XYZ file of C-alpha atoms in Angstrom:
748
model
C 90.777 117.409 -158.137
C 87.337 115.898 -158.095
C 84.736 117.888 -156.374
C 81.764 116.454 -154.589
C 78.331 118.025 -154.804
C 77.233 119.051 -151.307
C 73.744 119.936 -150.166
C 73.132 121.873 -146.977
C 69.746 121.355 -145.357
C 68.760 124.219 -143.096
C 66.248 123.409 -140.384
C 65.089 124.945 -137.101
C 67.054 123.186 -134.299
C 64.173 123.319 -131.812
C 61.812 121.747 -134.435
C 64.346 119.002 -135.090
C 64.702 118.273 -131.343
C 60.939 118.286 -130.908
C 60.351 115.789 -133.705
C 63.197 113.542 -132.540
C 61.829 113.510 -129.040
C 58.310 112.720 -130.254
C 59.659 109.817 -132.310
C 61.554 108.516 -129.292
C 58.522 108.916 -127.019
C 56.219 107.023 -129.369
C 58.779 104.283 -129.772
C 59.041 103.805 -125.991
C 55.242 103.960 -125.566
C 54.238 101.578 -128.301
C 57.264 99.263 -128.588
C 58.562 98.818 -125.100
C 56.672 100.166 -122.045
C 52.972 99.616 -122.531
C 51.065 96.367 -123.204
C 48.779 95.772 -126.169
C 45.131 95.550 -125.277
C 44.654 92.428 -127.410
C 47.069 90.026 -125.702
C 47.955 92.178 -122.630
C 51.671 91.674 -123.233
C 54.624 94.030 -123.788
C 56.853 93.291 -126.786
C 59.657 91.773 -124.623
C 57.172 89.366 -122.988
C 55.547 88.426 -126.291
C 58.887 87.789 -127.938
C 60.247 85.730 -125.028
C 57.206 83.455 -125.034
C 57.383 82.998 -128.814
C 61.086 82.189 -128.618
C 60.255 79.505 -126.001
C 57.480 78.222 -128.264
C 59.935 77.933 -131.150
C 62.455 76.153 -128.952
C 59.734 73.531 -128.224
C 59.773 74.148 -124.419
C 56.337 72.729 -123.739
C 55.207 71.905 -120.246
C 55.918 68.203 -120.724
C 59.478 68.697 -122.040
C 62.632 69.201 -119.972
C 63.508 72.678 -118.729
C 66.050 74.628 -120.835
C 68.769 77.036 -119.647
C 67.486 80.607 -119.436
C 70.649 81.792 -121.090
C 69.559 79.857 -124.219
C 66.051 81.377 -124.093
C 67.429 84.868 -123.598
C 70.013 84.345 -126.406
C 67.408 83.205 -128.933
C 65.015 86.028 -127.953
C 67.715 88.684 -128.290
C 69.324 87.266 -131.431
C 66.074 86.802 -133.338
C 63.465 89.210 -132.069
C 64.336 91.650 -129.239
C 67.606 93.591 -129.743
C 67.370 95.643 -126.513
C 69.717 93.771 -124.261
C 69.745 90.550 -122.293
C 68.994 92.014 -118.884
C 65.513 93.279 -119.912
C 64.703 89.888 -121.507
C 65.796 87.886 -118.491
C 64.021 90.205 -116.099
C 60.776 89.758 -118.104
C 61.233 86.001 -118.032
C 61.825 86.033 -114.255
C 58.749 88.157 -113.593
C 56.569 85.897 -115.819
C 57.761 82.950 -113.717
C 57.141 84.406 -110.242
C 53.843 83.266 -108.736
C 53.990 86.051 -106.147
C 53.964 88.707 -108.902
C 51.707 87.132 -111.518
C 48.288 85.708 -110.817
C 48.894 83.269 -113.630
C 52.603 82.656 -114.201
C 53.381 82.034 -117.897
C 56.689 80.199 -117.455
C 57.654 77.383 -115.167
C 60.921 78.144 -113.334
C 63.588 75.758 -112.268
C 66.271 77.139 -109.962
C 66.570 80.346 -107.961
C 64.097 82.879 -109.450
C 64.166 85.293 -106.509
C 61.762 85.574 -103.572
C 58.846 87.644 -102.399
C 61.229 89.375 -99.927
C 63.190 91.037 -102.765
C 66.035 88.595 -103.295
C 67.112 88.667 -106.936
C 67.136 85.693 -109.279
C 70.341 83.818 -109.932
C 72.229 84.515 -113.156
C 70.584 83.170 -116.253
C 73.393 80.662 -116.791
C 72.264 78.868 -113.629
C 68.463 78.902 -114.063
C 66.138 77.003 -116.363
C 62.552 77.453 -117.533
C 59.807 76.062 -119.747
C 56.306 77.041 -120.736
C 53.322 76.447 -118.463
C 50.470 74.356 -119.750
C 48.198 77.432 -119.472
C 50.578 79.365 -121.767
C 50.601 76.658 -124.396
C 46.854 76.185 -124.321
C 45.683 79.759 -123.876
C 48.450 82.058 -125.144
C 50.224 80.187 -127.999
C 47.716 77.738 -129.383
C 46.777 77.778 -133.107
C 49.743 79.948 -134.152
C 50.158 77.552 -137.128
C 46.562 78.219 -138.208
C 47.122 81.774 -139.485
C 45.239 83.315 -136.576
C 47.539 86.332 -136.355
C 49.792 88.267 -138.722
C 53.505 87.641 -138.770
C 55.899 90.574 -139.334
C 59.626 90.822 -140.127
C 61.935 91.011 -137.127
C 64.372 93.867 -136.546
C 66.816 92.760 -139.330
C 64.186 91.064 -141.547
C 65.812 87.643 -141.257
C 62.987 86.079 -139.278
C 59.207 86.375 -138.858
C 57.537 87.041 -135.493
C 53.898 87.264 -134.548
C 52.582 90.808 -134.381
C 50.377 89.659 -131.490
C 49.809 86.406 -129.649
C 46.362 84.787 -129.952
C 45.630 84.925 -126.228
C 42.188 83.475 -125.379
C 41.662 85.353 -122.084
C 41.708 89.089 -121.160
C 45.335 88.894 -120.003
C 45.359 92.659 -119.351
C 42.974 92.014 -116.413
C 44.066 88.526 -115.348
C 47.778 89.310 -114.910
C 47.582 93.106 -114.809
C 50.375 95.326 -116.120
C 52.798 97.971 -115.048
C 55.029 100.171 -117.116
C 56.547 103.642 -117.243
C 56.680 105.279 -120.662
C 57.419 108.856 -121.607
C 54.836 111.183 -120.095
C 52.522 108.349 -119.031
C 52.404 105.242 -116.928
C 50.166 102.195 -116.716
C 49.265 100.262 -113.582
C 46.609 97.617 -113.898
C 45.800 95.257 -110.982
C 45.453 91.556 -111.509
C 42.127 89.735 -111.316
C 40.781 86.225 -110.780
C 40.844 84.172 -114.023
C 37.523 82.405 -113.391
C 35.752 85.648 -112.492
C 37.205 87.556 -115.529
C 36.007 84.805 -117.916
C 32.585 84.929 -116.234
C 32.492 88.641 -116.964
C 33.341 88.069 -120.637
C 30.572 85.427 -120.863
C 28.125 87.835 -119.200
C 29.125 90.513 -121.720
C 28.541 88.046 -124.578
C 25.052 87.294 -123.224
C 24.269 91.011 -122.697
C 26.454 93.633 -124.382
C 24.478 96.340 -122.512
C 25.488 94.944 -119.116
C 26.532 97.718 -116.658
C 29.771 97.992 -114.794
C 27.878 97.628 -111.544
C 26.450 94.296 -112.753
C 29.913 93.159 -113.846
C 31.234 93.937 -110.353
C 28.622 91.559 -108.953
C 30.461 88.846 -110.906
C 34.018 90.115 -110.439
C 33.969 92.217 -107.209
C 37.483 93.658 -107.671
C 41.151 92.887 -107.997
C 42.595 89.555 -106.932
C 46.248 89.984 -106.010
C 48.691 87.124 -106.006
C 49.635 88.002 -102.430
C 46.030 87.974 -101.211
C 45.366 90.724 -98.695
C 42.236 92.874 -98.241
C 40.870 95.568 -100.571
C 39.367 98.000 -98.032
C 37.493 100.544 -100.204
C 34.913 98.485 -102.123
C 32.607 101.498 -102.392
C 35.115 103.299 -104.635
C 35.706 100.370 -107.026
C 32.702 101.208 -109.258
C 34.148 104.631 -110.071
C 37.604 103.187 -110.656
C 36.332 100.563 -113.124
C 34.089 103.070 -114.909
C 36.897 105.687 -115.366
C 39.960 103.415 -115.599
C 41.828 105.280 -112.843
C 41.758 105.678 -109.068
C 43.331 104.401 -105.904
C 42.693 101.029 -104.327
C 43.322 100.797 -100.607
C 44.876 97.405 -99.724
C 45.742 95.946 -96.335
C 47.667 92.985 -95.151
C 45.841 90.205 -93.290
C 46.585 90.142 -89.561
C 45.386 87.478 -87.159
C 45.691 87.198 -83.388
C 47.231 84.062 -81.955
C 46.423 83.987 -78.282
C 48.847 82.489 -75.794
C 48.056 78.886 -74.958
C 50.189 78.782 -71.785
C 50.939 81.344 -69.105
C 54.552 81.561 -70.092
C 53.581 82.381 -73.677
C 52.614 85.723 -75.091
C 49.892 86.796 -77.510
C 51.097 87.212 -81.074
C 49.918 89.270 -84.036
C 50.674 87.255 -87.184
C 50.688 88.804 -90.649
C 49.863 85.981 -93.133
C 49.151 88.023 -96.197
C 50.742 91.332 -97.303
C 49.623 94.104 -99.645
C 50.783 93.548 -103.224
C 52.805 96.793 -103.011
C 54.957 95.323 -100.201
C 56.584 92.744 -102.438
C 60.359 92.996 -102.333
C 62.085 95.571 -100.125
C 58.696 96.561 -98.693
C 58.864 93.585 -96.333
C 62.271 94.637 -94.996
C 61.116 98.174 -94.677
C 57.999 97.047 -92.783
C 60.136 95.137 -90.280
C 62.517 98.126 -89.874
C 59.574 100.606 -89.435
C 57.904 98.372 -86.904
C 61.122 97.978 -84.930
C 61.582 101.767 -84.982
C 58.015 102.232 -83.634
C 58.714 99.830 -80.852
C 62.059 101.416 -79.972
C 60.604 104.937 -79.946
C 57.901 103.754 -77.500
C 55.133 104.556 -80.067
C 54.365 100.803 -80.034
C 55.629 99.689 -76.589
C 53.247 96.693 -76.780
C 55.558 94.954 -79.231
C 58.409 93.045 -77.481
C 59.760 91.014 -80.403
C 59.575 90.872 -84.168
C 60.413 87.828 -86.291
C 60.003 86.911 -89.913
C 59.123 83.245 -90.173
C 58.123 83.329 -93.843
C 58.925 80.295 -95.960
C 57.920 78.569 -99.133
C 54.623 77.834 -97.482
C 53.779 81.528 -97.312
C 54.142 84.782 -95.438
C 54.337 84.644 -91.618
C 55.642 87.785 -89.834
C 55.189 87.416 -86.086
C 54.868 90.395 -83.642
C 55.038 89.331 -80.007
C 52.917 91.439 -77.652
C 52.990 92.288 -73.969
C 50.229 90.930 -71.853
C 47.080 93.031 -71.772
C 47.997 94.895 -74.987
C 45.287 96.798 -76.872
C 45.368 94.694 -80.050
C 43.225 97.063 -82.084
C 45.420 100.010 -81.195
C 48.503 98.089 -82.330
C 46.796 97.195 -85.645
C 45.739 100.737 -86.221
C 49.196 102.115 -85.693
C 50.668 99.501 -87.994
C 48.095 100.343 -90.684
C 48.736 104.078 -90.229
C 52.534 104.212 -89.759
C 53.730 101.338 -92.009
C 52.961 99.940 -95.422
C 50.748 97.251 -93.946
C 48.009 99.433 -95.432
C 48.938 100.980 -98.757
C 47.349 102.305 -101.937
C 47.546 100.815 -105.450
C 47.219 103.554 -107.985
C 45.116 102.294 -110.933
C 45.779 103.740 -114.405
C 44.471 101.344 -117.052
C 46.388 102.510 -120.111
C 47.173 100.168 -122.993
C 47.935 100.284 -126.682
C 44.733 100.185 -128.673
C 44.758 100.817 -132.426
C 48.458 101.758 -132.294
C 48.017 104.489 -129.663
C 47.879 104.613 -125.852
C 44.316 104.664 -124.551
C 42.800 104.995 -121.090
C 40.364 102.028 -120.742
C 37.561 101.135 -118.378
C 36.345 97.637 -117.546
C 33.702 97.426 -120.219
C 35.969 98.737 -122.985
C 38.575 96.053 -122.110
C 35.916 93.365 -122.405
C 34.662 94.847 -125.707
C 38.158 94.924 -127.197
C 38.811 91.406 -125.970
C 35.653 90.020 -127.543
C 36.397 91.757 -130.830
C 39.884 90.207 -130.788
C 38.473 86.740 -130.065
C 36.027 87.038 -132.947
C 38.890 88.112 -135.263
C 41.242 85.247 -134.376
C 38.466 82.697 -134.366
C 37.286 83.814 -137.754
C 40.832 83.419 -139.103
C 41.194 80.051 -137.322
C 37.975 78.553 -138.657
C 38.588 80.026 -142.138
C 41.927 78.228 -142.167
C 40.430 75.000 -140.825
C 37.580 75.186 -143.302
C 40.023 75.529 -146.181
C 42.086 72.565 -144.883
C 38.952 70.397 -144.574
C 37.824 71.443 -148.057
C 41.211 70.307 -149.429
C 40.836 67.065 -147.505
C 37.313 66.547 -148.850
C 38.497 67.117 -152.396
C 41.113 64.454 -151.964
C 38.737 62.032 -150.274
C 36.175 62.415 -153.053
C 38.848 61.669 -155.588
C 39.968 58.546 -153.731
C 36.417 57.253 -153.297
C 35.822 57.725 -157.030
C 39.199 56.130 -157.838
C 38.292 52.914 -155.944
C 35.505 52.257 -158.475
C 37.886 52.839 -161.354
C 40.904 51.136 -159.948
C 41.446 48.728 -162.907
C 41.529 51.656 -165.382
C 43.822 53.682 -163.135
C 46.266 50.733 -162.884
C 46.261 50.453 -166.629
C 46.929 54.180 -167.003
C 49.816 53.993 -164.565
C 51.298 50.936 -166.342
C 50.972 52.653 -169.722
C 52.613 55.915 -168.634
C 56.323 56.579 -169.051
C 56.422 59.365 -166.385
C 54.372 60.401 -163.437
C 53.460 63.566 -165.246
C 51.866 61.572 -168.078
C 49.816 59.536 -165.640
C 48.781 62.717 -163.793
C 47.739 64.411 -167.038
C 45.714 61.342 -168.068
C 43.822 61.298 -164.764
C 42.972 64.965 -165.337
C 41.433 64.019 -168.790
C 44.458 64.140 -171.207
C 45.334 60.557 -172.205
C 47.350 61.450 -175.349
C 50.753 60.158 -174.185
C 49.552 57.010 -172.445
C 49.690 53.549 -174.028
C 46.574 51.447 -173.341
C 46.199 47.644 -173.677
C 42.624 48.003 -174.705
C 41.170 50.554 -177.123
C 38.112 50.969 -174.976
C 40.311 52.031 -172.021
C 41.524 55.092 -173.916
C 37.915 56.231 -174.344
C 37.239 55.634 -170.718
C 40.372 57.554 -169.727
C 39.344 60.528 -171.841
C 36.247 60.872 -169.630
C 38.299 61.208 -166.425
C 38.225 64.675 -164.812
C 40.101 64.409 -161.476
C 41.572 67.680 -160.135
C 45.255 68.134 -159.831
C 45.164 67.574 -156.101
C 43.047 64.459 -156.534
C 45.292 63.069 -159.289
C 48.358 63.490 -157.135
C 46.650 61.793 -154.166
C 45.668 58.815 -156.414
C 49.274 58.451 -157.621
C 50.421 58.580 -154.007
C 47.825 55.930 -153.009
C 49.206 52.780 -151.427
C 47.649 49.490 -152.583
C 46.968 48.584 -148.918
C 44.360 51.293 -148.928
C 42.288 49.128 -151.305
C 41.510 46.652 -148.491
C 37.777 46.496 -147.688
C 38.142 47.853 -144.164
C 40.290 50.765 -145.421
C 37.647 51.685 -147.976
C 35.023 51.702 -145.168
C 37.366 53.944 -143.058
C 37.812 56.242 -146.092
C 34.057 56.638 -146.423
C 33.687 57.329 -142.732
C 36.480 59.892 -142.792
C 34.731 61.570 -145.768
C 31.486 61.851 -143.764
C 33.438 63.303 -140.755
C 35.016 65.869 -143.059
C 31.672 66.868 -144.449
C 30.323 67.244 -140.884
C 33.288 69.482 -139.906
C 32.941 71.597 -143.014
C 29.285 72.117 -142.219
C 30.089 73.039 -138.608
C 32.863 75.516 -139.648
C 30.572 77.137 -142.248
C 27.930 77.541 -139.635
C 30.367 79.209 -137.211
C 31.722 81.534 -139.907
C 28.283 82.360 -141.191
C 26.610 83.270 -137.910
C 27.739 85.665 -135.173
C 25.573 83.805 -132.692
C 27.329 80.543 -133.469
C 30.710 82.233 -133.297
C 29.948 83.701 -129.850
C 28.638 80.350 -128.678
C 31.939 78.701 -129.747
C 33.962 81.416 -127.941
C 31.810 81.038 -124.837
C 32.251 77.252 -124.842
C 36.083 77.649 -125.058
C 36.088 80.111 -122.172
C 34.035 77.654 -120.014
C 36.656 75.006 -120.737
C 39.567 77.307 -119.832
C 37.816 78.425 -116.602
C 37.148 74.785 -115.665
C 40.717 73.662 -116.372
C 42.743 76.605 -115.112
C 40.461 78.560 -112.726
C 41.153 78.870 -109.030
C 39.543 80.427 -105.959
C 39.877 84.096 -105.132
C 42.749 85.076 -102.876
C 41.977 88.716 -102.043
C 39.021 89.766 -99.865
C 36.919 92.698 -101.133
C 35.178 94.726 -98.418
C 34.533 98.204 -97.115
C 36.517 99.258 -94.074
C 36.719 102.689 -92.529
C 39.926 104.683 -92.781
C 42.217 104.059 -89.845
C 41.665 106.943 -87.399
C 44.605 109.225 -86.785
C 46.491 107.821 -83.850
C 47.148 110.586 -81.381
C 50.420 110.219 -79.628
C 50.913 111.697 -76.181
C 54.249 113.488 -76.365
C 55.492 115.282 -73.288
C 57.230 118.605 -73.669
C 60.846 118.206 -72.671
C 63.921 120.430 -72.521
C 66.518 119.816 -75.196
C 70.004 121.176 -75.875
C 70.344 122.706 -79.368
C 73.856 122.606 -80.855
C 75.098 124.032 -84.138
C 78.683 123.943 -85.324
C 80.487 126.480 -87.563
C 79.577 124.512 -90.714
C 75.785 124.902 -90.089
C 75.109 121.342 -88.873
C 72.414 121.287 -86.231
C 71.089 118.685 -83.756
C 69.089 118.315 -80.560
C 70.752 116.591 -77.588
C 69.499 115.325 -74.235
C 70.329 118.053 -71.671
C 72.016 115.463 -69.460
C 74.838 115.482 -72.002
C 75.669 119.027 -70.917
C 77.097 117.739 -67.623
C 78.852 114.726 -69.076
C 80.399 116.496 -72.101
C 80.704 120.141 -71.087
C 84.075 120.543 -72.826
C 82.661 119.218 -76.093
C 79.671 121.540 -75.908
C 82.041 124.544 -75.724
C 83.334 123.679 -79.170
C 79.955 124.472 -80.787
C 79.359 127.927 -82.177
C 75.783 128.022 -80.897
C 74.570 126.131 -77.888
C 71.385 126.912 -75.955
C 68.400 125.280 -74.295
C 64.976 124.973 -75.901
C 61.849 122.869 -75.580
C 60.482 120.072 -77.746
C 57.353 122.056 -78.728
C 59.186 125.274 -79.357
C 60.755 126.885 -82.451
C 64.250 128.258 -82.946
C 65.277 131.258 -84.990
C 68.260 131.504 -87.371
C 69.512 134.944 -88.253
C 71.631 135.405 -91.364
C 73.719 138.262 -92.810
C 71.153 138.808 -95.528
C 68.763 140.264 -92.941
C 66.498 137.250 -92.888
C 65.237 135.158 -90.010
C 64.322 131.452 -90.499
C 62.276 129.391 -88.081
C 62.648 125.641 -87.460
C 60.429 123.500 -85.296
C 62.514 121.805 -82.635
C 60.557 118.628 -83.385
C 62.061 118.726 -86.954
C 65.632 118.724 -85.538
C 66.955 115.159 -85.098
C 67.458 114.038 -81.548
C 71.006 112.618 -81.505
C 73.947 111.853 -79.312
C 76.552 114.570 -78.863
C 79.049 112.622 -80.930
C 76.678 112.526 -83.940
C 77.189 115.008 -86.741
C 73.683 116.395 -87.042
C 72.010 117.606 -90.226
C 72.655 120.733 -92.318
C 70.295 123.520 -91.348
C 69.362 124.118 -94.973
C 67.921 120.599 -95.126
C 65.151 121.374 -92.643
C 64.616 125.115 -93.351
C 64.536 127.550 -96.198
C 67.969 128.901 -95.333
C 70.281 129.003 -98.413
C 73.820 128.125 -97.337
C 75.205 129.100 -100.729
C 74.076 132.740 -100.474
C 73.836 133.453 -96.738
C 75.887 133.140 -93.582
C 74.421 132.267 -90.197
C 75.209 134.944 -87.575
C 73.078 133.879 -84.590
C 70.778 131.088 -83.514
C 68.421 131.259 -80.495
C 64.988 130.485 -79.095
C 63.308 133.851 -78.810
C 60.321 132.322 -76.899
C 62.628 131.601 -74.006
C 63.537 135.284 -73.493
C 60.791 137.346 -75.213
C 61.517 140.471 -73.114
C 65.220 140.494 -73.926
C 66.645 142.676 -76.691
C 68.667 141.564 -79.734
C 71.438 143.846 -81.122
C 71.680 144.197 -84.926
C 74.758 145.806 -86.542
C 75.408 146.210 -90.234
C 78.465 146.676 -92.451
C 77.341 150.278 -93.039
C 77.871 151.027 -89.366
C 74.154 151.036 -88.363
C 73.046 149.560 -85.087
C 69.797 149.049 -83.204
C 68.043 146.906 -80.544
C 64.935 144.862 -81.252
C 62.773 143.011 -78.742
C 63.107 139.241 -79.093
C 59.353 138.965 -78.755
C 58.960 140.426 -82.241
C 60.317 137.245 -83.741
C 57.707 134.990 -82.230
C 55.840 134.484 -85.542
C 54.197 131.598 -87.354
C 56.100 132.319 -90.609
C 58.958 130.053 -91.571
C 60.906 133.021 -92.911
C 60.681 136.749 -92.323
C 62.915 139.811 -92.725
C 64.763 140.256 -89.428
C 65.635 143.890 -90.148
C 65.472 146.507 -92.849
C 68.788 146.951 -94.743
C 70.041 149.803 -96.853
C 71.007 149.056 -100.398
C 74.157 146.857 -100.622
C 74.298 146.598 -96.832
C 74.570 143.362 -94.865
C 74.384 142.320 -91.217
C 77.643 141.569 -89.472
C 76.400 140.935 -85.907
C 73.284 139.670 -84.155
C 73.213 138.649 -80.450
C 71.308 139.157 -77.216
C 72.051 142.535 -75.568
C 73.788 141.784 -72.273
C 73.577 145.308 -70.827
C 77.285 145.965 -71.456
C 79.415 148.390 -73.315
C 79.695 147.994 -77.080
C 82.961 148.023 -79.065
C 82.800 148.448 -82.858
C 85.770 147.632 -85.095
C 86.070 148.626 -88.748
C 88.019 147.067 -91.595
C 90.525 150.006 -91.540
C 91.280 149.541 -87.852
C 88.991 152.118 -86.212
C 87.614 151.263 -82.757
C 84.703 152.932 -80.907
C 83.547 152.084 -77.395
C 80.265 153.438 -76.113
C 77.575 152.508 -73.509
C 75.134 149.897 -74.706
C 72.149 151.744 -73.325
C 72.756 154.435 -75.995
C 71.635 151.996 -78.710
C 68.135 152.979 -79.759
C 65.260 150.477 -79.446
C 63.522 149.990 -82.815
C 61.187 147.730 -84.734
C 62.473 144.958 -86.979
C 61.048 146.722 -90.047
C 63.195 149.860 -89.533
C 66.807 150.837 -90.351
C 69.231 151.219 -87.434
C 70.952 154.434 -86.393
C 74.583 155.329 -86.964
C 76.778 153.335 -84.606
C 80.101 154.599 -85.977
C 81.012 157.186 -88.586
C 82.866 155.455 -91.472
C 85.404 156.927 -93.814
C 85.395 156.382 -97.549
C 85.713 152.679 -98.410
C 85.586 151.520 -94.770
C 82.930 149.171 -93.264
C 82.045 147.674 -89.910
C 83.774 144.323 -89.309
C 83.467 143.174 -85.669
C 81.305 143.935 -82.651
C 81.986 142.957 -79.016
C 80.060 143.409 -75.786
C 82.406 144.076 -72.820
C 81.801 144.575 -69.128
C 83.340 147.771 -67.659
C 86.472 147.098 -65.570
C 86.853 143.512 -66.791
C 89.891 142.430 -68.825
C 88.736 141.657 -72.347
C 91.596 141.092 -74.808
C 91.443 140.400 -78.524
C 94.225 139.551 -80.917
C 94.307 141.215 -84.294
C 97.218 140.824 -86.741
C 99.343 139.250 -83.964
C 98.723 142.271 -81.670
C 96.905 141.975 -78.355
C 94.425 144.771 -77.685
C 92.823 145.418 -74.282
C 89.324 146.697 -74.989
C 88.890 148.296 -71.501
C 91.720 150.762 -72.391
C 89.762 152.192 -75.363
C 88.425 155.611 -74.603
C 84.681 155.697 -73.836
C 83.028 157.881 -76.412
C 79.571 158.725 -77.752
C 77.697 156.525 -80.176
C 78.043 157.656 -83.742
C 81.574 159.035 -83.504
C 84.611 158.130 -85.653
C 86.402 156.312 -82.862
C 90.199 155.975 -82.686
C 92.435 154.343 -85.226
C 94.967 151.882 -83.951
C 98.010 150.806 -85.945
C 97.746 147.028 -86.178
C 100.768 146.263 -88.391
């Protein structure tokens, strides 16, 4: 049997995992999540735009199905799934998300209120004129490198030759591994003015740049309220921008009408579900009487823009309403700036000046390649034109050469100075032909020359074209030979872009004080606290006690408290947890409530709740504590009025647990053990102690026995319990001393 050579490679598993995770992280960072500083685009955006360019979807051509665009992008360039490609295409088409949309949508592409786009089989798109002119122009002029696609069957541009700092104009957001980028959008005209100012003065300060571009310009408008912090944000590349929606007051025109607060612009962070949440939050504030001035809320937004109307009561304090909306809803929000992009193949935190510097370097690089290519093309054209001009003067000889040649190759060789194989009519023509020295490109152009080009006017046009070509070559050489000329050319192009595509600023930049904390006057009220046997707790209006008294009896713990008070939860682990009553949801009696461990440190998986109360209501009353080990004591409820959320309620011996906690009702105590022993003794015999001490012996336990149940009984009253199907009358148990063995009853 043939044997195969095997080779076992031993490696440290942790090292293998570390390296694999690093490779994955870098792939996500550089190839998916973060934009490149040069064109400000992520790979999926770049590939989608290039696929549209290849499909010929220019702004003056019909729209094409998005499914076709997505299919071409995925099949040729981006093998990461159609949903990510379509989502990128949708976002690049939405004017409420992008300051300068790069694709022109046709169909349902979603809304500012969070409605999703229709399926890609129903929608269509094409490139915007801006995208063609500014993002994709000159690709055929070798301005950027082309690299193989994922399966090396196609070529794609490594970067797009974007003429504007797209990283600033359209901003960026992305979550990578261990880092995130969040760059606000800015006004196109202002950004280009900053670039031109930087060209004029490379030593310009960030403060001077902010005089030209005062801050972000969001597609949704709004107000940037912390202008004084922007200088630090743009110098460091990170920080928080405070943004507000724009609110105007529409006063009532008639007596029957009411004043209205109208929100016409929203913070950029409210796009999508944020609008629905704002409406819900505002309605909740109105219902809870925190904003009683609002009588009606309506969303009248349309294609014309945002219009959220809040109807007010007569005589309302408008400034108070605004302040509460800013403080309690997302009408004022923060935009976390973190200007990270891929620079030199690695993620880099950038400030404003470094972005402008990288952009200018990129523009110089692509323009150098562009004008080098154009110079070479003009030089080729000049060579041909010189050959044709020379050929006009020798046209008779050239015709004789062509007539005397058997093949085009012979004629071409003769024009280049090798007339050996050509038959001439005149001997002198051979000598003349031997003097010819056309280049190969000129010779081919002469052979391709149409006779109609020999007309007088055509010859004049040829000479004029030659002069134009010489002028262009001189201009291109000047641009390539002088940095000053190159910068002047770049500046001129930016002026043209700003003139053609620039628009006015939407977002107002100003300094506004933080909204003061709105103090709410809350009256202290009585509430009924209910907890069931599963640990679900809720607060109920006390009036429910009268209407639903039978239902209240079903709860394991039910007692009165106050809205500013705290309640205490005692567990078998000897711990006491405190919960603010204000943290307990106020619900109807039929509602379920919330688990106690959701609003406290109580661990339902390791502890069992024994007793719940409000110690502040009865600080002079005592609580009885009894443990499995048979220890018992009384502790004043006042000891548990503490500011701590969790304290030890008692000291426990090793492996001991609490089995009973309750208020002492000045009655007799009955203890019952696991092995059926009962002991009844006067409650006043229980010693008073501190919470930090052990209790005293309540009942003497035999080997392997432990305390199971505790009851408080009134002397002379019938108190019956049922154990193992046997009814026991506790008043018939002999009254004994605390700490005795008790009597053993046969229960089975």
